[in-house]
mmCIF file of C-alpha atoms and ligand atoms in Angstrom:
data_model
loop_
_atom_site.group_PDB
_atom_site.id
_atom_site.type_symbol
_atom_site.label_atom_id
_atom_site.label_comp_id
_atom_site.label_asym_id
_atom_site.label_seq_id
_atom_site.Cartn_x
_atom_site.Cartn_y
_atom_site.Cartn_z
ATOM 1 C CA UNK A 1 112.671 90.647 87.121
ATOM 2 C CA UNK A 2 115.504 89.008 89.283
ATOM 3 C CA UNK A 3 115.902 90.496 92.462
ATOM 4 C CA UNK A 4 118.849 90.040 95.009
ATOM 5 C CA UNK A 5 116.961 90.227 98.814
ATOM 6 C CA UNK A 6 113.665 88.798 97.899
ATOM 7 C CA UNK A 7 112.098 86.089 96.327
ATOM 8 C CA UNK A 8 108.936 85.972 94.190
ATOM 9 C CA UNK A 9 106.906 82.897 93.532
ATOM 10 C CA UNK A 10 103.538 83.676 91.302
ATOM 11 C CA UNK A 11 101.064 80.344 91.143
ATOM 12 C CA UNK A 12 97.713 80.064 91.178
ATOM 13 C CA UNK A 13 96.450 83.770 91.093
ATOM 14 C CA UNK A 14 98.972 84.098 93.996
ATOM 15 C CA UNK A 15 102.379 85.748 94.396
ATOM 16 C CA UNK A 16 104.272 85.034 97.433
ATOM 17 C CA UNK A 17 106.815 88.247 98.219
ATOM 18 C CA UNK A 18 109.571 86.236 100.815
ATOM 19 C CA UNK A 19 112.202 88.752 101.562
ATOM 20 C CA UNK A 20 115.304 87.077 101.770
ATOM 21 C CA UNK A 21 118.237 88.384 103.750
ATOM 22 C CA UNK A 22 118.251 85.780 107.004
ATOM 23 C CA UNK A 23 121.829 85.995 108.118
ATOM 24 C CA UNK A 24 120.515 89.950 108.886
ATOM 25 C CA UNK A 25 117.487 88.891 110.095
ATOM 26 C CA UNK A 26 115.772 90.222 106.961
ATOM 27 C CA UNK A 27 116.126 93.507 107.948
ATOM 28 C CA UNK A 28 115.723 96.396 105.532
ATOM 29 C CA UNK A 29 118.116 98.262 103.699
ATOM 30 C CA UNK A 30 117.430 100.627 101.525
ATOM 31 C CA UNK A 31 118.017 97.966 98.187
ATOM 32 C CA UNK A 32 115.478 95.199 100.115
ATOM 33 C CA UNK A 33 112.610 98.007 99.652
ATOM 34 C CA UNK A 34 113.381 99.458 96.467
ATOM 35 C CA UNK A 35 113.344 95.615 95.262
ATOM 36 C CA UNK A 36 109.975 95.163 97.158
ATOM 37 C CA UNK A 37 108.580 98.084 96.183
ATOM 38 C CA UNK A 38 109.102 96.760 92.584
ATOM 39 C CA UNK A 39 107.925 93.738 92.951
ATOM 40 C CA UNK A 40 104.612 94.781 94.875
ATOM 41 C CA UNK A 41 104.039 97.176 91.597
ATOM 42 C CA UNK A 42 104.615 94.293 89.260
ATOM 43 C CA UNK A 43 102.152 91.724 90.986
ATOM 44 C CA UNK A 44 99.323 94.763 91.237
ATOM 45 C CA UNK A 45 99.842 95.461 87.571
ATOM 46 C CA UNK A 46 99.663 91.535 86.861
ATOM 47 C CA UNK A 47 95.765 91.039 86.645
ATOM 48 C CA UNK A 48 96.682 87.012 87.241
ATOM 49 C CA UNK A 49 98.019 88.122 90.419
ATOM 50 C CA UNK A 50 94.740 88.373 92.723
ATOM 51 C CA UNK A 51 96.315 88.061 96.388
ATOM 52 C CA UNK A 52 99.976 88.831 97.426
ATOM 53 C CA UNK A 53 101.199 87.436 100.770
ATOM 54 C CA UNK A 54 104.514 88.727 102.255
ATOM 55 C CA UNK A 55 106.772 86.230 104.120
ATOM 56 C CA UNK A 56 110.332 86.728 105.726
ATOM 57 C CA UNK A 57 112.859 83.681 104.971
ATOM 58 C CA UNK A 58 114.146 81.755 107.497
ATOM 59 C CA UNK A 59 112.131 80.154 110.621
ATOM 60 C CA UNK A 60 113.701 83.363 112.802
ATOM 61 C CA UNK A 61 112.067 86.575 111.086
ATOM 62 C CA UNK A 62 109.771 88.152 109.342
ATOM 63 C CA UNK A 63 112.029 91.535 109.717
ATOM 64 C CA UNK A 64 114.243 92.427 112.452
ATOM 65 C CA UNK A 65 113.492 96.312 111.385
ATOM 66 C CA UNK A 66 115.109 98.787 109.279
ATOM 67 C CA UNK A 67 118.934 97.881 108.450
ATOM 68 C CA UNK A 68 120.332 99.997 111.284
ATOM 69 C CA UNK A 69 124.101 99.896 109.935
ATOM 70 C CA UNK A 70 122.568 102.205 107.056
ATOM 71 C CA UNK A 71 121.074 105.313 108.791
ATOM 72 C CA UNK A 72 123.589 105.117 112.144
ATOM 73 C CA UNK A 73 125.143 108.412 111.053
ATOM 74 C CA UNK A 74 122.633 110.058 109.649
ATOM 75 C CA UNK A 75 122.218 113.746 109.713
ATOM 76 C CA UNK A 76 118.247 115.548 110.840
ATOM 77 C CA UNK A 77 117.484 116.164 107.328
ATOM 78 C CA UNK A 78 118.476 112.749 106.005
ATOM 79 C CA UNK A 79 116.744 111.161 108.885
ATOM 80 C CA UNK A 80 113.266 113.241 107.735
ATOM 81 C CA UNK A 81 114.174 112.113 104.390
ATOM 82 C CA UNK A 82 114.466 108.439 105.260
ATOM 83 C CA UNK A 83 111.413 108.414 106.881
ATOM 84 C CA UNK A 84 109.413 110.135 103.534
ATOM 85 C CA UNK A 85 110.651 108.175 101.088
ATOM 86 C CA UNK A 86 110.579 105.003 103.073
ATOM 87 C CA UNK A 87 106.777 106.011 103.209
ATOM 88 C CA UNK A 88 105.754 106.896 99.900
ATOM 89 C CA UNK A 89 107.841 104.194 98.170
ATOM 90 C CA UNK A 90 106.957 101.349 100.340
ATOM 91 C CA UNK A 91 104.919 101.290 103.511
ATOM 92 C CA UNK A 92 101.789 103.819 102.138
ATOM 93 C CA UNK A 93 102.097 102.165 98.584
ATOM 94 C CA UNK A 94 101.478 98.854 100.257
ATOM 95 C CA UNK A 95 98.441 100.066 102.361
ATOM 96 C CA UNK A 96 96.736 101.755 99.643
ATOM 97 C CA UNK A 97 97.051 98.565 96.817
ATOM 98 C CA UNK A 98 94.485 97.445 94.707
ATOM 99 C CA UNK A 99 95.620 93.819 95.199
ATOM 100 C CA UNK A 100 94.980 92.686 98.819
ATOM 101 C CA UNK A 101 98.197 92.214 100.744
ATOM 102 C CA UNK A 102 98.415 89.265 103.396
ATOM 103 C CA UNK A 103 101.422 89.245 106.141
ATOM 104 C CA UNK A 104 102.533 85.740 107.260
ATOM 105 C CA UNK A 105 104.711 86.951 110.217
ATOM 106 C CA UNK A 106 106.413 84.080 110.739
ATOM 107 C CA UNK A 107 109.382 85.302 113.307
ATOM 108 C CA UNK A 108 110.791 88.593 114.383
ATOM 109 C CA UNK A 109 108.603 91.716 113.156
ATOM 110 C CA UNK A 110 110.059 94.347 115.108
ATOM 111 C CA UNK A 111 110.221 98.483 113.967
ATOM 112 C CA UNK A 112 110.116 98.647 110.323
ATOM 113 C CA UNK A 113 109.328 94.435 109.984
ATOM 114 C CA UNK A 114 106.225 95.475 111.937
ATOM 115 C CA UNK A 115 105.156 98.804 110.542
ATOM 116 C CA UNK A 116 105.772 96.751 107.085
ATOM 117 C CA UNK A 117 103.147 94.231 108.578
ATOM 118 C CA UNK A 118 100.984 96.765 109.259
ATOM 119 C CA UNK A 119 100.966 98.174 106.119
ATOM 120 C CA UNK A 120 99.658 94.646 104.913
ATOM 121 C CA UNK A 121 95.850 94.620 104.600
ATOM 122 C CA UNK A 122 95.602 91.987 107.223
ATOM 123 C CA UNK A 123 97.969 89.856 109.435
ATOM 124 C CA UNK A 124 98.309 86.422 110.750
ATOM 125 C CA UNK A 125 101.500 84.949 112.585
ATOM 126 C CA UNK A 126 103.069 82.028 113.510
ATOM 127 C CA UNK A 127 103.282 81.028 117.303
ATOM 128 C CA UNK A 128 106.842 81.665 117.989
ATOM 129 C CA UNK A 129 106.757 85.005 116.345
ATOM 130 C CA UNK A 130 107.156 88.258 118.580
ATOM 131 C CA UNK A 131 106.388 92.004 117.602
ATOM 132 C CA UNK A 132 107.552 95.650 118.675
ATOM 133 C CA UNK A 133 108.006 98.900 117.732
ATOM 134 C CA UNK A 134 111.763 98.907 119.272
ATOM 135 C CA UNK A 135 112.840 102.628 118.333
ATOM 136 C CA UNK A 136 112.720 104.750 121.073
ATOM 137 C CA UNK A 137 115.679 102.319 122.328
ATOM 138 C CA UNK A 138 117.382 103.285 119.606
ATOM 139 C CA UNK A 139 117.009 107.107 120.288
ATOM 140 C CA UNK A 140 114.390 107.494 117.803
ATOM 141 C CA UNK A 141 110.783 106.913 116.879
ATOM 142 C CA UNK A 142 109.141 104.916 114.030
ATOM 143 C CA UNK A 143 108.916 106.454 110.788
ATOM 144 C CA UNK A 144 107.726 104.104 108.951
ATOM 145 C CA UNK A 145 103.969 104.790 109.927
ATOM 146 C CA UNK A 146 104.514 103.185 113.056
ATOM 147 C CA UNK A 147 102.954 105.475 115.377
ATOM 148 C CA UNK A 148 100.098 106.210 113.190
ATOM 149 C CA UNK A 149 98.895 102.289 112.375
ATOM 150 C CA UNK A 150 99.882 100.808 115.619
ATOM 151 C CA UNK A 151 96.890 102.573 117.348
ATOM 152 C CA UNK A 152 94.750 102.306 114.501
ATOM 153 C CA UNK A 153 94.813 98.637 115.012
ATOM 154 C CA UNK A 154 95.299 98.267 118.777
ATOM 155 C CA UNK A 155 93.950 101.582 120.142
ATOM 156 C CA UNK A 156 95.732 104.468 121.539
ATOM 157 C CA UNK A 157 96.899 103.142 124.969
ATOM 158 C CA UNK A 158 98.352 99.841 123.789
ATOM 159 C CA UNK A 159 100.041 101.625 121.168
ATOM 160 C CA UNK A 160 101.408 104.365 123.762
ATOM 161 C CA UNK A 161 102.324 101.407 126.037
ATOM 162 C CA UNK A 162 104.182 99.378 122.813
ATOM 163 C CA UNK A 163 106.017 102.239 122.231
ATOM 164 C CA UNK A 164 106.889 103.703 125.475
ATOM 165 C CA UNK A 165 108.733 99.945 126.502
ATOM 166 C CA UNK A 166 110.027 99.472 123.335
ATOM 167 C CA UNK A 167 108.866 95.480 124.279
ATOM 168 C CA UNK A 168 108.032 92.892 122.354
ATOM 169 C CA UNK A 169 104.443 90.916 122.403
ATOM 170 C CA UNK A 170 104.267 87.483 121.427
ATOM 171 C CA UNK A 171 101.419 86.184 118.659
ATOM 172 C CA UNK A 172 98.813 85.355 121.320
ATOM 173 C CA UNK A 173 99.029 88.800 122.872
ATOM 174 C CA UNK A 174 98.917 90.298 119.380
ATOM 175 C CA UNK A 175 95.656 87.895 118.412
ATOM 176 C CA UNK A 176 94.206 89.665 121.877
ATOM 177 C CA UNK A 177 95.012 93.229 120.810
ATOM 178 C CA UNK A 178 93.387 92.680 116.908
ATOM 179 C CA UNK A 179 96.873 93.249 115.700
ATOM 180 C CA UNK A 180 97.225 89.610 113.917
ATOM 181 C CA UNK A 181 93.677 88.044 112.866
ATOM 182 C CA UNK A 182 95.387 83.838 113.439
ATOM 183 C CA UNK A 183 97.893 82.097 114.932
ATOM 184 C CA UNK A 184 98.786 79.366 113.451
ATOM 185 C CA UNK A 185 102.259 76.757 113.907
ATOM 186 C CA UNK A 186 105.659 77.926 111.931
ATOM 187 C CA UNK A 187 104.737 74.819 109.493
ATOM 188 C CA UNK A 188 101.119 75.611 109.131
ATOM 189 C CA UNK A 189 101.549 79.360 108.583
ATOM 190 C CA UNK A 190 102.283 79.660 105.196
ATOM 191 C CA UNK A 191 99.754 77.289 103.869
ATOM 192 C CA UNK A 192 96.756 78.878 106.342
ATOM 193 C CA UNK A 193 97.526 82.199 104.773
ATOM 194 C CA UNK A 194 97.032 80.165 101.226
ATOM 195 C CA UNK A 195 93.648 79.265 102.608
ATOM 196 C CA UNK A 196 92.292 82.540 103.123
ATOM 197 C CA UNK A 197 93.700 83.627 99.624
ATOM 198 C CA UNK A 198 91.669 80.792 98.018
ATOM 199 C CA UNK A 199 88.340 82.407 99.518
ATOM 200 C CA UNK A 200 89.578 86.063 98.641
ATOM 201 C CA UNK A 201 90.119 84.812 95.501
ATOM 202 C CA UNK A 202 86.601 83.139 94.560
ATOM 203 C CA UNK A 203 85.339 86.793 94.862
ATOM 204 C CA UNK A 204 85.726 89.937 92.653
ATOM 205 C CA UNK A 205 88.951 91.791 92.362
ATOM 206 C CA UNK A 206 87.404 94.329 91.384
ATOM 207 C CA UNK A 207 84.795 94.981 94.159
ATOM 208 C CA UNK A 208 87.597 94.298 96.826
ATOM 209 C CA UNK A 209 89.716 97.010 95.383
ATOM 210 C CA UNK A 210 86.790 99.509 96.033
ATOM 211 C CA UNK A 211 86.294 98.028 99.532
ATOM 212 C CA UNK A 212 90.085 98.636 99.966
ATOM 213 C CA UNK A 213 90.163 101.766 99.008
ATOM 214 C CA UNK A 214 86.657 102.696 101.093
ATOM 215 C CA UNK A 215 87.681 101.428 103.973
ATOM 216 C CA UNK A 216 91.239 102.816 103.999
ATOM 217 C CA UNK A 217 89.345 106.498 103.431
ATOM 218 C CA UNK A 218 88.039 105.723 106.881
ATOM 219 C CA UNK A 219 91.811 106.499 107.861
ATOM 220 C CA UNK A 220 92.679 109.515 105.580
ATOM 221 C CA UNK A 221 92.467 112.961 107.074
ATOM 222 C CA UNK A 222 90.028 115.098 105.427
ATOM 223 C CA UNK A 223 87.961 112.507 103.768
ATOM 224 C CA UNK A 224 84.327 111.278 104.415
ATOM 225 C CA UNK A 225 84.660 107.844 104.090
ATOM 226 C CA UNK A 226 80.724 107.059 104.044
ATOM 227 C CA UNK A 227 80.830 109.168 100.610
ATOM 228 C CA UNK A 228 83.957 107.061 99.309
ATOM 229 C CA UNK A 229 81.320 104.251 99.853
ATOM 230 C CA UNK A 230 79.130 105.742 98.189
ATOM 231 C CA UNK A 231 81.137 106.530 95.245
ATOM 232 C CA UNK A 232 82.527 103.012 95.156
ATOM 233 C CA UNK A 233 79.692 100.996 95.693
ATOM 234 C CA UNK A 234 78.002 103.436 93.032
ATOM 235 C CA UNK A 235 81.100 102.510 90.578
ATOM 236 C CA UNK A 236 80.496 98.762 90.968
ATOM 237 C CA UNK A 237 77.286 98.888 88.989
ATOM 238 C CA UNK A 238 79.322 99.724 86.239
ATOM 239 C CA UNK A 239 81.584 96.533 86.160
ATOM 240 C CA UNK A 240 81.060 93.152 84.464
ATOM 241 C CA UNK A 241 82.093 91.146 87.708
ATOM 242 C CA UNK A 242 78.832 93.367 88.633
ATOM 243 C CA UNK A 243 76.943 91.486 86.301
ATOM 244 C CA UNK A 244 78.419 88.003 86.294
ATOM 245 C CA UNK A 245 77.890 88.644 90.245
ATOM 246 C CA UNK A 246 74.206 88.807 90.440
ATOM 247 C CA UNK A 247 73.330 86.983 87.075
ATOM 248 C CA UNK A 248 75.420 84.042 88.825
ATOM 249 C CA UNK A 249 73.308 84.289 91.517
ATOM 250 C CA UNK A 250 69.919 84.557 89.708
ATOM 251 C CA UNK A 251 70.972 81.566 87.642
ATOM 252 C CA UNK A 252 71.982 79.520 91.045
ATOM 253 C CA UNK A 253 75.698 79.543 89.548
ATOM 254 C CA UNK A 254 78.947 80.154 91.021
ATOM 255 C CA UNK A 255 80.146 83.105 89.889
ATOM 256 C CA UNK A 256 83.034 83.093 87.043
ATOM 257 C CA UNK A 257 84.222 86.824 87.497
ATOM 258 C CA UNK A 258 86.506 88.409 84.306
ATOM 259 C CA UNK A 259 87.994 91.012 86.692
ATOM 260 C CA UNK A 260 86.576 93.861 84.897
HETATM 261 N N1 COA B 1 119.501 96.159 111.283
HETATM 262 C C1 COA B 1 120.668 95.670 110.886
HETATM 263 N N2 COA B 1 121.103 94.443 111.209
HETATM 264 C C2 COA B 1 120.304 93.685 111.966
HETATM 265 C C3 COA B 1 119.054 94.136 112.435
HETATM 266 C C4 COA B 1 118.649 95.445 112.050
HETATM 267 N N3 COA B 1 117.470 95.947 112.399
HETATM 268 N N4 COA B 1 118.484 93.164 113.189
HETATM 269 C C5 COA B 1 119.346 92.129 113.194
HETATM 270 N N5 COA B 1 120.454 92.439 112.463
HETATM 271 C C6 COA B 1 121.634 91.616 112.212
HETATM 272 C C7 COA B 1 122.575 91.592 113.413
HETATM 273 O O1 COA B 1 123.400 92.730 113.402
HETATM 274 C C8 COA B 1 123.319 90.305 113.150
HETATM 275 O O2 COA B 1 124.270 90.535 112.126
HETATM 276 P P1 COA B 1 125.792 89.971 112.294
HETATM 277 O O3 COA B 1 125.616 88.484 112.417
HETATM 278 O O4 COA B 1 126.463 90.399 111.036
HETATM 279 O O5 COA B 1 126.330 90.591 113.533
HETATM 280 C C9 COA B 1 122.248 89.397 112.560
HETATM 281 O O6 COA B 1 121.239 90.270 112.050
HETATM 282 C C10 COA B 1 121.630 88.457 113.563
HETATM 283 O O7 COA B 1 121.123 89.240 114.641
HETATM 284 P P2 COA B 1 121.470 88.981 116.181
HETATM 285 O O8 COA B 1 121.267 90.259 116.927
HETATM 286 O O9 COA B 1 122.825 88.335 116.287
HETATM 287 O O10 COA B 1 120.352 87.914 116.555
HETATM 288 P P3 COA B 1 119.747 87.635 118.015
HETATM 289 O O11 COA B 1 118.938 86.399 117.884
HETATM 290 O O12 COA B 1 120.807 87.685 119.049
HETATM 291 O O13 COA B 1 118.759 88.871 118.308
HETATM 292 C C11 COA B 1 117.055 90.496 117.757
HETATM 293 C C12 COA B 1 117.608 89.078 117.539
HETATM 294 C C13 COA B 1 115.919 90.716 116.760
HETATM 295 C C14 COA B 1 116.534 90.647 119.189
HETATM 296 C C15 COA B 1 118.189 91.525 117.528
HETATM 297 O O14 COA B 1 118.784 91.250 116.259
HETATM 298 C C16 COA B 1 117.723 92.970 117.494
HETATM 299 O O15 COA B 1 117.445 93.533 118.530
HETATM 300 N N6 COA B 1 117.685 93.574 116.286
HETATM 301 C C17 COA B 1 117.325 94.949 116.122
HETATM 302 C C18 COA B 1 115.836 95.170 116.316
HETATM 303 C C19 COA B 1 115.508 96.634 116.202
HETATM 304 O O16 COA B 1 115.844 97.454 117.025
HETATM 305 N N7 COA B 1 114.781 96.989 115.125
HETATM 306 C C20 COA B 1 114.297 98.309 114.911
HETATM 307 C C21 COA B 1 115.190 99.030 113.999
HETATM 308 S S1 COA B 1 114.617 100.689 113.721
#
């Protein structure tokens, strides 16, 4: 597929997702997630494709937020609208992948850049990177997930605080709140984030899908998340990475998993 705002590069198991719009900071518009969107369903659907990491281009952004220009004159319903779709086409599609998603945040990631990040299984930045939720300058709060994620991964009155200031916090205050797991130089970021792919992918897709999808129960309202792990880990003894798992190690092998 050829897209227009992003860039795909599959090698190695990996695809790297860079979304490409620098002289706008990389910000979204509502063509930059449809084209992400379909290019985060083509990689999951790709069983080569075992990681995904998510880049902005340029050594300024990851993404400056949502493309304001686009919604500036929106009416209550559209804005509600925005919000949903935004949601269910991107940002909770993201989070609830079968592929595990990796966000290099290697500049701005500020209102939907961030809530994008944090809809990435895991996080690592750069050292001149800076992150916010800037929306209630705007006159508005996120609606990308924002307010729900943000205190999921830095607690309640961090989030509250984020929010509140609309401020930005550099990479090493993010690495203190749990909000990025590394910090790493612009140069090195890209290739660190490699790194940890390479160890992800020595394991079993198909075990880390069920951890994805246990742990991300822990988050769902309504749902006992210790019986998702229970049904999960149950479901694993039904695979043949099961199999090649433990007859690798009874052998004293490294395991070869098929992914099935
Ligand atoms: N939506 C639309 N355009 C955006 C944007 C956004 N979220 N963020 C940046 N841009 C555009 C700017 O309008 C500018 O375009 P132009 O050159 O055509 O005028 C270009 O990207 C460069 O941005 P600029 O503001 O000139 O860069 P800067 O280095 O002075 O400032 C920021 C960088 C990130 C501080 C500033 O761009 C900013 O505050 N952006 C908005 C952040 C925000 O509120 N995001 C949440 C949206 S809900």
């Amino acid at each position: 597929m050829t897209y227009e705002n992003i860039l795909v590069n599959t090698e190695n198991n990996l695809a790297t997702i860079t979304i490409n719009r620098p002289s706008k900071l990389n910000a979204l518009n509502k063509a930059t997630i449809k084209e992400l969107r379909d290019a985060f369903e083509e990689a999951d659907f790709d069983k080569r494709i075992k990681v995904i990491i998510l880049t902005g281009s340029g050594e300024k952004a990851f993404v400056a937020g949502a493309d304001i220009s686009e919604f500036a004159d929106f009416s209550e319903e559209e804005g509600g609208k925005l919000a949903a779709q935004g949601q269910a086409l991107l940002f909770d599609f993201v989070a609830n992948l079968s592929t595990p998603v990796i966000a290099a945040i290697n500049g701005f990631a500020l209102g939907g850049g961030l809530e994008l990040a944090m809809s990435a299984h895991f996080r690592i930045a750069s050292d001149n990177a800076k992150m916010g939720l800037p929306e209630v300058s705007l006159g508005v709060i996120p609606g990308y997930g924002g307010t729900q994620r943000l205190p999921q991964l830095i607690g309640k009155g961090r989030a509250m605080e984020m929010v509140m200031t609309a401020g930005m916090i550099d990479a090493h205050k993010a690495l203190e709140y749990g909000l990025v797991n590394h910090v790493t130089t612009p140069e090195e970021l890209i290739s660190f984030a490699e790194g940890i792919a390479t160890k992800i992918l020595k394991n079993s897709s198909v075990a880390i899908a069920g951890a994805i999808r246990a742990i991300n129960a822990n988050y769902e309202d309504g749902v006992d998340g210790f019986q998702k792990e229970i049904e999960e880990f149950g479901n694993c003894f039904g695979t043949a990475d099961f199999k090649e798992g433990t007859t690798a190690f009874l052998e004293k092998r490294k395991a070869d998993f098929p992914g099935e």
